Amino acid sequence: MYEQMMALALEEARHAGAAGDVPVGALVVGDEGVILGRGRNRREQKGDPTAHAEVEALRDAAAHLGHWRVDAILVVTQEPCPMCAGAIVNARVRRLVFGCSNPKAGAVQTLYQICTDARLNHRVEVFGGVLADECAAELKRFFEKLRSEGQK
């Protein structure tokens, strides 16, 4: 069910990678599969440390909806970081679907469990591992290319 949505998020990730940003893509999907928002990493492009795919998609969806409560599904190619996990909770996202885990900054299942923390005022239903191999491969290709070009 979520594979088609993740395939679209992977397209966003590829656009980010082609523009020189880490290839992470995200979609906000509403009822009946309507795409409410799209996002991709644009930190390099915008020079903005908060321009992560999830934040971009949530901003796009909030603008589309006309309010900040994004009661929908967020699909993202990599497990969100602490900033994005906090934004997901604050936006009242109903369900988070992510691709590969994030061993260095994962704040949903790997290092922290922000989206399901009972101490917070909202909890998000979480599904991880959707097209995980494809999502991880996209990141791996990007970083291998950076290393081969002598960048970190």
GROMACS .gro file of N, CA and C in nm:
model
  456
    1MET      N    1   0.082  -0.120   0.000
    1MET     CA    2   0.000   0.000   0.000
    1MET      C    3   0.087   0.127   0.000
    2TYR      N    4   0.189   0.128   0.084
    2TYR     CA    5   0.273   0.248   0.095
    2TYR      C    6   0.386   0.251  -0.008
    3GLU      N    7   0.407   0.142  -0.080
    3GLU     CA    8   0.518   0.136  -0.175
    3GLU      C    9   0.504   0.241  -0.286
    4GLN      N   10   0.383   0.262  -0.336
    4GLN     CA   11   0.363   0.363  -0.441
    4GLN      C   12   0.395   0.503  -0.390
    5MET      N   13   0.351   0.534  -0.269
    5MET     CA   14   0.381   0.665  -0.211
    5MET      C   15   0.531   0.682  -0.190
    6MET      N   16   0.596   0.575  -0.143
    6MET     CA   17   0.740   0.583  -0.120
    6MET      C   18   0.815   0.599  -0.252
    7ALA      N   19   0.766   0.537  -0.358
    7ALA     CA   20   0.829   0.554  -0.489
    7ALA      C   21   0.825   0.701  -0.532
    8LEU      N   22   0.715   0.770  -0.502
    8LEU     CA   23   0.704   0.913  -0.533
    8LEU      C   24   0.798   0.995  -0.444
    9ALA      N   25   0.810   0.957  -0.318
    9ALA     CA   26   0.903   1.025  -0.228
    9ALA      C   27   1.047   1.004  -0.276
   10LEU      N   28   1.076   0.887  -0.329
   10LEU     CA   29   1.210   0.861  -0.384
   10LEU      C   30   1.240   0.951  -0.504
   11GLU      N   31   1.138   0.983  -0.583
   11GLU     CA   32   1.158   1.078  -0.694
   11GLU      C   33   1.201   1.213  -0.639
   12GLU      N   34   1.136   1.257  -0.530
   12GLU     CA   35   1.175   1.383  -0.467
   12GLU      C   36   1.318   1.374  -0.416
   13ALA      N   37   1.354   1.261  -0.358
   13ALA     CA   38   1.490   1.242  -0.308
   13ALA      C   39   1.592   1.253  -0.421
   14ARG      N   40   1.560   1.195  -0.534
   14ARG     CA   41   1.653   1.201  -0.649
   14ARG      C   42   1.671   1.344  -0.698
   15HIS      N   43   1.564   1.422  -0.695
   15HIS     CA   44   1.575   1.564  -0.732
   15HIS      C   45   1.667   1.638  -0.635
   16ALA      N   46   1.655   1.606  -0.507
   16ALA     CA   47   1.742   1.668  -0.407
   16ALA      C   48   1.887   1.633  -0.434
   17GLY      N   49   1.914   1.506  -0.457
   17GLY     CA   50   2.051   1.462  -0.485
   17GLY      C   51   2.108   1.527  -0.609
   18ALA      N   52   2.028   1.539  -0.713
   18ALA     CA   53   2.074   1.603  -0.837
   18ALA      C   54   2.108   1.750  -0.815
   19ALA      N   55   2.044   1.812  -0.717
   19ALA     CA   56   2.070   1.954  -0.687
   19ALA      C   57   2.183   1.971  -0.585
   20GLY      N   58   2.244   1.859  -0.540
   20GLY     CA   59   2.356   1.867  -0.447
   20GLY      C   60   2.319   1.854  -0.301
   21ASP      N   61   2.192   1.824  -0.273
   21ASP     CA   62   2.149   1.804  -0.135
   21ASP      C   63   2.140   1.654  -0.107
   22VAL      N   64   2.147   1.619   0.020
   22VAL     CA   65   2.131   1.479   0.059
   22VAL      C   66   1.996   1.431   0.007
   23PRO      N   67   1.994   1.317  -0.063
   23PRO     CA   68   1.871   1.271  -0.128
   23PRO      C   69   1.768   1.212  -0.032
   24VAL      N   70   1.691   1.300   0.028
   24VAL     CA   71   1.577   1.259   0.110
   24VAL      C   72   1.455   1.331   0.054
   25GLY      N   73   1.348   1.256   0.035
   25GLY     CA   74   1.224   1.313  -0.017
   25GLY      C   75   1.107   1.277   0.071
   26ALA      N   76   1.003   1.360   0.066
   26ALA     CA   77   0.886   1.339   0.151
   26ALA      C   78   0.759   1.382   0.081
   27LEU      N   79   0.649   1.319   0.120
   27LEU     CA   80   0.515   1.355   0.072
   27LEU      C   81   0.421   1.357   0.191
   28VAL      N   82   0.325   1.446   0.187
   28VAL     CA   83   0.213   1.441   0.282
   28VAL      C   84   0.094   1.396   0.200
   29VAL      N   85   0.033   1.288   0.244
   29VAL     CA   86  -0.077   1.226   0.169
   29VAL      C   87  -0.203   1.230   0.255
   30GLY      N   88  -0.308   1.285   0.198
   30GLY     CA   89  -0.435   1.294   0.268
   30GLY      C   90  -0.525   1.177   0.235
   31ASP      N   91  -0.650   1.196   0.268
   31ASP     CA   92  -0.749   1.092   0.243
   31ASP      C   93  -0.756   1.059   0.094
   32GLU      N   94  -0.778   0.931   0.068
   32GLU     CA   95  -0.792   0.879  -0.067
   32GLU      C   96  -0.668   0.903  -0.153
   33GLY      N   97  -0.552   0.915  -0.089
   33GLY     CA   98  -0.427   0.924  -0.162
   33GLY      C   99  -0.395   1.058  -0.225
   34VAL      N  100  -0.467   1.163  -0.187
   34VAL     CA  101  -0.442   1.297  -0.243
   34VAL      C  102  -0.312   1.352  -0.184
   35ILE      N  103  -0.220   1.395  -0.269
   35ILE     CA  104  -0.095   1.453  -0.223
   35ILE      C  105  -0.120   1.598  -0.182
   36LEU      N  106  -0.096   1.625  -0.055
   36LEU     CA  107  -0.119   1.759   0.001
   36LEU      C  108   0.009   1.842   0.006
   37GLY      N  109   0.123   1.775   0.008
   37GLY     CA  110   0.250   1.847   0.016
   37GLY      C  111   0.364   1.760  -0.031
   38ARG      N  112   0.466   1.825  -0.084
   38ARG     CA  113   0.588   1.757  -0.129
   38ARG      C  114   0.707   1.829  -0.070
   39GLY      N  115   0.812   1.754  -0.045
   39GLY     CA  116   0.933   1.816   0.006
   39GLY      C  117   1.055   1.733  -0.028
   40ARG      N  118   1.167   1.800  -0.032
   40ARG     CA  119   1.297   1.735  -0.050
   40ARG      C  120   1.399   1.817   0.025
   41ASN      N  121   1.508   1.755   0.060
   41ASN     CA  122   1.614   1.831   0.126
   41ASN      C  123   1.659   1.945   0.035
   42ARG      N  124   1.667   2.065   0.093
   42ARG     CA  125   1.712   2.183   0.020
   42ARG      C  126   1.806   2.267   0.107
   43ARG      N  127   1.874   2.204   0.202
   43ARG     CA  128   1.963   2.280   0.290
   43ARG      C  129   2.073   2.350   0.213
   44GLU      N  130   2.136   2.281   0.122
   44GLU     CA  131   2.243   2.342   0.041
   44GLU      C  132   2.184   2.447  -0.053
   45GLN      N  133   2.076   2.411  -0.118
   45GLN     CA  134   2.013   2.501  -0.215
   45GLN      C  135   1.966   2.631  -0.151
   46LYS      N  136   1.906   2.622  -0.032
   46LYS     CA  137   1.852   2.740   0.035
   46LYS      C  138   1.946   2.800   0.139
   47GLY      N  139   2.051   2.727   0.176
   47GLY     CA  140   2.137   2.773   0.285
   47GLY      C  141   2.061   2.781   0.416
   48ASP      N  142   1.969   2.687   0.435
   48ASP     CA  143   1.878   2.689   0.550
   48ASP      C  144   1.891   2.556   0.624
   49PRO      N  145   1.936   2.558   0.748
   49PRO     CA  146   1.952   2.432   0.822
   49PRO      C  147   1.821   2.360   0.851
   50THR      N  148   1.708   2.428   0.839
   50THR     CA  149   1.579   2.364   0.865
   50THR      C  150   1.512   2.313   0.737
   51ALA      N  151   1.575   2.327   0.624
   51ALA     CA  152   1.514   2.288   0.497
   51ALA      C  153   1.528   2.138   0.471
   52HIS      N  154   1.481   2.058   0.566
   52HIS     CA  155   1.477   1.913   0.550
   52HIS      C  156   1.351   1.876   0.473
   53ALA      N  157   1.352   1.760   0.411
   53ALA     CA  158   1.239   1.715   0.329
   53ALA      C  159   1.108   1.715   0.406
   54GLU      N  160   1.111   1.667   0.530
   54GLU     CA  161   0.988   1.658   0.610
   54GLU      C  162   0.931   1.796   0.639
   55VAL      N  163   1.017   1.889   0.677
   55VAL     CA  164   0.972   2.025   0.708
   55VAL      C  165   0.916   2.091   0.583
   56GLU      N  166   0.984   2.073   0.472
   56GLU     CA  167   0.936   2.130   0.345
   56GLU      C  168   0.798   2.074   0.309
   57ALA      N  169   0.781   1.943   0.325
   57ALA     CA  170   0.652   1.880   0.292
   57ALA      C  171   0.542   1.926   0.387
   58LEU      N  172   0.575   1.938   0.516
   58LEU     CA  173   0.475   1.985   0.613
   58LEU      C  174   0.435   2.129   0.585
   59ARG      N  175   0.532   2.215   0.550
   59ARG     CA  176   0.501   2.354   0.516
   59ARG      C  177   0.411   2.360   0.393
   60ASP      N  178   0.442   2.278   0.293
   60ASP     CA  179   0.362   2.276   0.170
   60ASP      C  180   0.220   2.229   0.201
   61ALA      N  181   0.207   2.125   0.282
   61ALA     CA  182   0.075   2.073   0.317
   61ALA      C  183  -0.005   2.174   0.399
   62ALA      N  184   0.060   2.240   0.495
   62ALA     CA  185  -0.009   2.340   0.576
   62ALA      C  186  -0.059   2.454   0.489
   63ALA      N  187   0.020   2.496   0.392
   63ALA     CA  188  -0.023   2.601   0.300
   63ALA      C  189  -0.142   2.553   0.216
   64HIS      N  190  -0.136   2.430   0.172
   64HIS     CA  191  -0.246   2.372   0.093
   64HIS      C  192  -0.374   2.362   0.176
   65LEU      N  193  -0.359   2.320   0.302
   65LEU     CA  194  -0.476   2.303   0.389
   65LEU      C  195  -0.527   2.434   0.447
   66GLY      N  196  -0.439   2.532   0.459
   66GLY     CA  197  -0.477   2.660   0.516
   66GLY      C  198  -0.471   2.663   0.668
   67HIS      N  199  -0.405   2.562   0.728
   67HIS     CA  200  -0.387   2.560   0.873
   67HIS      C  201  -0.271   2.468   0.907
   68TRP      N  202  -0.225   2.476   1.032
   68TRP     CA  203  -0.104   2.403   1.072
   68TRP      C  204  -0.127   2.258   1.110
   69ARG      N  205  -0.251   2.218   1.134
   69ARG     CA  206  -0.277   2.078   1.171
   69ARG      C  207  -0.279   1.992   1.046
   70VAL      N  208  -0.178   1.909   1.033
   70VAL     CA  209  -0.164   1.825   0.915
   70VAL      C  210  -0.204   1.682   0.953
   71ASP      N  211  -0.332   1.661   0.966
   71ASP     CA  212  -0.388   1.531   1.004
   71ASP      C  213  -0.388   1.441   0.881
   72ALA      N  214  -0.270   1.387   0.850
   72ALA     CA  215  -0.252   1.310   0.727
   72ALA      C  216  -0.136   1.214   0.746
   73ILE      N  217  -0.092   1.153   0.639
   73ILE     CA  218   0.020   1.059   0.639
   73ILE      C  219   0.142   1.130   0.583
   74LEU      N  220   0.254   1.120   0.653
   74LEU     CA  221   0.381   1.172   0.602
   74LEU      C  222   0.465   1.053   0.560
   75VAL      N  223   0.509   1.054   0.436
   75VAL     CA  224   0.593   0.948   0.381
   75VAL      C  225   0.730   1.009   0.353
   76VAL      N  226   0.835   0.951   0.410
   76VAL     CA  227   0.970   1.006   0.392
   76VAL      C  228   1.069   0.891   0.372
   77THR      N  229   1.168   0.916   0.289
   77THR     CA  230   1.260   0.809   0.249
   77THR      C  231   1.357   0.766   0.359
   78GLN      N  232   1.383   0.851   0.458
   78GLN     CA  233   1.473   0.815   0.567
   78GLN      C  234   1.409   0.851   0.701
   79GLU      N  235   1.438   0.773   0.801
   79GLU     CA  236   1.389   0.801   0.935
   79GLU      C  237   1.422   0.945   0.975
   80PRO      N  238   1.325   1.020   1.021
   80PRO     CA  239   1.347   1.161   1.057
   80PRO      C  240   1.443   1.183   1.173
   81CYS      N  241   1.508   1.299   1.168
   81CYS     CA  242   1.598   1.344   1.273
   81CYS      C  243   1.516   1.403   1.389
   82PRO      N  244   1.580   1.444   1.499
   82PRO     CA  245   1.505   1.502   1.611
   82PRO      C  246   1.423   1.626   1.573
   83MET      N  247   1.480   1.716   1.493
   83MET     CA  248   1.405   1.836   1.453
   83MET      C  249   1.278   1.797   1.378
   84CYS      N  250   1.293   1.708   1.282
   84CYS     CA  251   1.179   1.669   1.199
   84CYS      C  252   1.077   1.588   1.278
   85ALA      N  253   1.124   1.501   1.366
   85ALA     CA  254   1.031   1.424   1.449
   85ALA      C  255   0.949   1.518   1.536
   86GLY      N  256   1.012   1.623   1.589
   86GLY     CA  257   0.939   1.722   1.667
   86GLY      C  258   0.838   1.796   1.583
   87ALA      N  259   0.875   1.832   1.461
   87ALA     CA  260   0.782   1.899   1.370
   87ALA      C  261   0.664   1.810   1.336
   88ILE      N  262   0.690   1.682   1.319
   88ILE     CA  263   0.584   1.585   1.288
   88ILE      C  264   0.483   1.579   1.402
   89VAL      N  265   0.532   1.573   1.524
   89VAL     CA  266   0.443   1.570   1.640
   89VAL      C  267   0.366   1.701   1.649
   90ASN      N  268   0.435   1.813   1.635
   90ASN     CA  269   0.370   1.944   1.647
   90ASN      C  270   0.268   1.970   1.537
   91ALA      N  271   0.288   1.910   1.420
   91ALA     CA  272   0.193   1.927   1.309
   91ALA      C  273   0.074   1.832   1.322
   92ARG      N  274   0.077   1.747   1.422
   92ARG     CA  275  -0.032   1.650   1.447
   92ARG      C  276  -0.049   1.552   1.330
   93VAL      N  277   0.064   1.510   1.272
   93VAL     CA  278   0.060   1.409   1.168
   93VAL      C  279   0.000   1.281   1.227
   94ARG      N  280  -0.087   1.219   1.151
   94ARG     CA  281  -0.155   1.098   1.198
   94ARG      C  282  -0.064   0.975   1.189
   95ARG      N  283   0.006   0.961   1.076
   95ARG     CA  284   0.086   0.841   1.052
   95ARG      C  285   0.214   0.881   0.980
   96LEU      N  286   0.325   0.821   1.023
   96LEU     CA  287   0.455   0.841   0.959
   96LEU      C  288   0.496   0.710   0.895
   97VAL      N  289   0.533   0.717   0.768
   97VAL     CA  290   0.584   0.602   0.695
   97VAL      C  291   0.724   0.640   0.649
   98PHE      N  292   0.825   0.563   0.688
   98PHE     CA  293   0.959   0.597   0.642
   98PHE      C  294   1.026   0.476   0.578
   99GLY      N  295   1.128   0.506   0.499
   99GLY     CA  296   1.202   0.402   0.427
   99GLY      C  297   1.310   0.341   0.514
  100CYS      N  298   1.432   0.390   0.500
  100CYS     CA  299   1.545   0.332   0.573
  100CYS      C  300   1.565   0.401   0.707
  101SER      N  301   1.627   0.328   0.798
  101SER     CA  302   1.659   0.385   0.928
  101SER      C  303   1.775   0.484   0.914
  102ASN      N  304   1.796   0.561   1.019
  102ASN     CA  305   1.898   0.665   1.020
  102ASN      C  306   1.986   0.641   1.143
  103PRO      N  307   2.094   0.563   1.128
  103PRO     CA  308   2.174   0.525   1.245
  103PRO      C  309   2.245   0.641   1.314
  104LYS      N  310   2.263   0.753   1.245
  104LYS     CA  311   2.335   0.866   1.304
  104LYS      C  312   2.244   0.970   1.367
  105ALA      N  313   2.117   0.978   1.322
  105ALA     CA  314   2.029   1.083   1.373
  105ALA      C  315   1.883   1.042   1.382
  106GLY      N  316   1.855   0.913   1.372
  106GLY     CA  317   1.716   0.868   1.372
  106GLY      C  318   1.646   0.893   1.504
  107ALA      N  319   1.537   0.967   1.498
  107ALA     CA  320   1.468   1.007   1.620
  107ALA      C  321   1.327   0.950   1.629
  108VAL      N  322   1.300   0.845   1.550
  108VAL     CA  323   1.168   0.783   1.551
  108VAL      C  324   1.176   0.642   1.609
  109GLN      N  325   1.281   0.568   1.573
  109GLN     CA  326   1.299   0.433   1.627
  109GLN      C  327   1.444   0.404   1.665
  110THR      N  328   1.540   0.459   1.593
  110THR     CA  329   1.679   0.419   1.611
  110THR      C  330   1.744   0.475   1.736
  111LEU      N  331   1.759   0.605   1.748
  111LEU     CA  332   1.823   0.667   1.865
  111LEU      C  333   1.722   0.716   1.968
  112TYR      N  334   1.611   0.768   1.918
  112TYR     CA  335   1.504   0.821   2.004
  112TYR      C  336   1.371   0.772   1.948
  113GLN      N  337   1.266   0.791   2.026
  113GLN     CA  338   1.131   0.753   1.983
  113GLN      C  339   1.038   0.871   2.006
  114ILE      N  340   1.071   0.984   1.948
  114ILE     CA  341   0.996   1.107   1.972
  114ILE      C  342   0.850   1.096   1.928
  115CYS      N  343   0.826   1.035   1.815
  115CYS     CA  344   0.689   1.032   1.760
  115CYS      C  345   0.593   0.947   1.841
  116THR      N  346   0.645   0.857   1.921
  116THR     CA  347   0.557   0.770   2.001
  116THR      C  348   0.575   0.790   2.151
  117ASP      N  349   0.646   0.893   2.190
  117ASP     CA  350   0.674   0.920   2.331
  117ASP      C  351   0.544   0.958   2.404
  118ALA      N  352   0.505   0.879   2.501
  118ALA     CA  353   0.379   0.900   2.574
  118ALA      C  354   0.378   1.029   2.654
  119ARG      N  355   0.495   1.088   2.677
  119ARG     CA  356   0.501   1.213   2.755
  119ARG      C  357   0.458   1.334   2.672
  120LEU      N  358   0.453   1.319   2.542
  120LEU     CA  359   0.414   1.431   2.455
  120LEU      C  360   0.263   1.434   2.436
  121ASN      N  361   0.213   1.549   2.391
  121ASN     CA  362   0.068   1.566   2.380
  121ASN      C  363   0.008   1.501   2.255
  122HIS      N  364   0.091   1.449   2.165
  122HIS     CA  365   0.041   1.382   2.045
  122HIS      C  366   0.136   1.267   2.013
  123ARG      N  367   0.082   1.158   1.969
  123ARG     CA  368   0.162   1.045   1.926
  123ARG      C  369   0.125   1.009   1.783
  124VAL      N  370   0.222   0.961   1.711
  124VAL     CA  371   0.209   0.933   1.569
  124VAL      C  372   0.222   0.782   1.548
  125GLU      N  373   0.136   0.728   1.465
  125GLU     CA  374   0.148   0.588   1.426
  125GLU      C  375   0.268   0.578   1.330
  126VAL      N  376   0.357   0.482   1.352
  126VAL     CA  377   0.482   0.474   1.275
  126VAL      C  378   0.493   0.340   1.203
  127PHE      N  379   0.529   0.347   1.074
  127PHE     CA  380   0.560   0.230   0.992
  127PHE      C  381   0.695   0.254   0.926
  128GLY      N  382   0.794   0.176   0.962
  128GLY     CA  383   0.927   0.190   0.904
  128GLY      C  384   0.961   0.075   0.812
  129GLY      N  385   1.061   0.096   0.728
  129GLY     CA  386   1.113  -0.010   0.642
  129GLY      C  387   1.048  -0.024   0.506
  130VAL      N  388   0.968   0.073   0.465
  130VAL     CA  389   0.902   0.064   0.334
  130VAL      C  390   1.004   0.101   0.225
  131LEU      N  391   1.029   0.008   0.135
  131LEU     CA  392   1.131   0.023   0.030
  131LEU      C  393   1.265   0.066   0.089
  132ALA      N  394   1.297   0.010   0.205
  132ALA     CA  395   1.417   0.049   0.278
  132ALA      C  396   1.544   0.031   0.196
  133ASP      N  397   1.556  -0.078   0.123
  133ASP     CA  398   1.678  -0.102   0.045
  133ASP      C  399   1.696   0.003  -0.064
  134GLU      N  400   1.587   0.038  -0.132
  134GLU     CA  401   1.594   0.140  -0.237
  134GLU      C  402   1.629   0.277  -0.179
  135CYS      N  403   1.570   0.309  -0.065
  135CYS     CA  404   1.597   0.438   0.000
  135CYS      C  405   1.742   0.446   0.046
  136ALA      N  406   1.791   0.340   0.107
  136ALA     CA  407   1.929   0.337   0.154
  136ALA      C  408   2.026   0.342   0.037
  137ALA      N  409   1.994   0.275  -0.073
  137ALA     CA  410   2.082   0.275  -0.190
  137ALA      C  411   2.097   0.415  -0.248
  138GLU      N  412   1.990   0.492  -0.246
  138GLU     CA  413   1.995   0.629  -0.297
  138GLU      C  414   2.093   0.712  -0.214
  139LEU      N  415   2.086   0.700  -0.084
  139LEU     CA  416   2.178   0.771   0.006
  139LEU      C  417   2.322   0.722  -0.015
  140LYS      N  418   2.339   0.593  -0.025
  140LYS     CA  419   2.472   0.535  -0.042
  140LYS      C  420   2.537   0.586  -0.171
  141ARG      N  421   2.463   0.587  -0.281
  141ARG     CA  422   2.517   0.637  -0.408
  141ARG      C  423   2.561   0.782  -0.396
  142PHE      N  424   2.479   0.863  -0.330
  142PHE     CA  425   2.509   1.005  -0.314
  142PHE      C  426   2.639   1.025  -0.236
  143PHE      N  427   2.653   0.957  -0.124
  143PHE     CA  428   2.773   0.976  -0.041
  143PHE      C  429   2.896   0.913  -0.105
  144GLU      N  430   2.881   0.804  -0.177
  144GLU     CA  431   2.995   0.747  -0.251
  144GLU      C  432   3.045   0.845  -0.356
  145LYS      N  433   2.951   0.910  -0.424
  145LYS     CA  434   2.988   1.010  -0.525
  145LYS      C  435   3.060   1.128  -0.461
  146LEU      N  436   3.011   1.176  -0.348
  146LEU     CA  437   3.078   1.286  -0.277
  146LEU      C  438   3.220   1.247  -0.239
  147ARG      N  439   3.237   1.126  -0.185
  147ARG     CA  440   3.370   1.082  -0.144
  147ARG      C  441   3.462   1.069  -0.264
  148SER      N  442   3.410   1.019  -0.376
  148SER     CA  443   3.495   1.003  -0.495
  148SER      C  444   3.537   1.138  -0.553
  149GLU      N  445   3.458   1.242  -0.526
  149GLU     CA  446   3.490   1.377  -0.571
  149GLU      C  447   3.574   1.452  -0.468
  150GLY      N  448   3.609   1.385  -0.358
  150GLY     CA  449   3.692   1.445  -0.255
  150GLY      C  450   3.620   1.532  -0.157
  151GLN      N  451   3.486   1.522  -0.152
  151GLN     CA  452   3.408   1.600  -0.055
  151GLN      C  453   3.370   1.510   0.062
  152LYS      N  454   3.331   1.571   0.172
  152LYS     CA  455   3.290   1.493   0.288
  152LYS      C  456   3.141   1.482   0.295
   0.00000   0.00000   0.00000
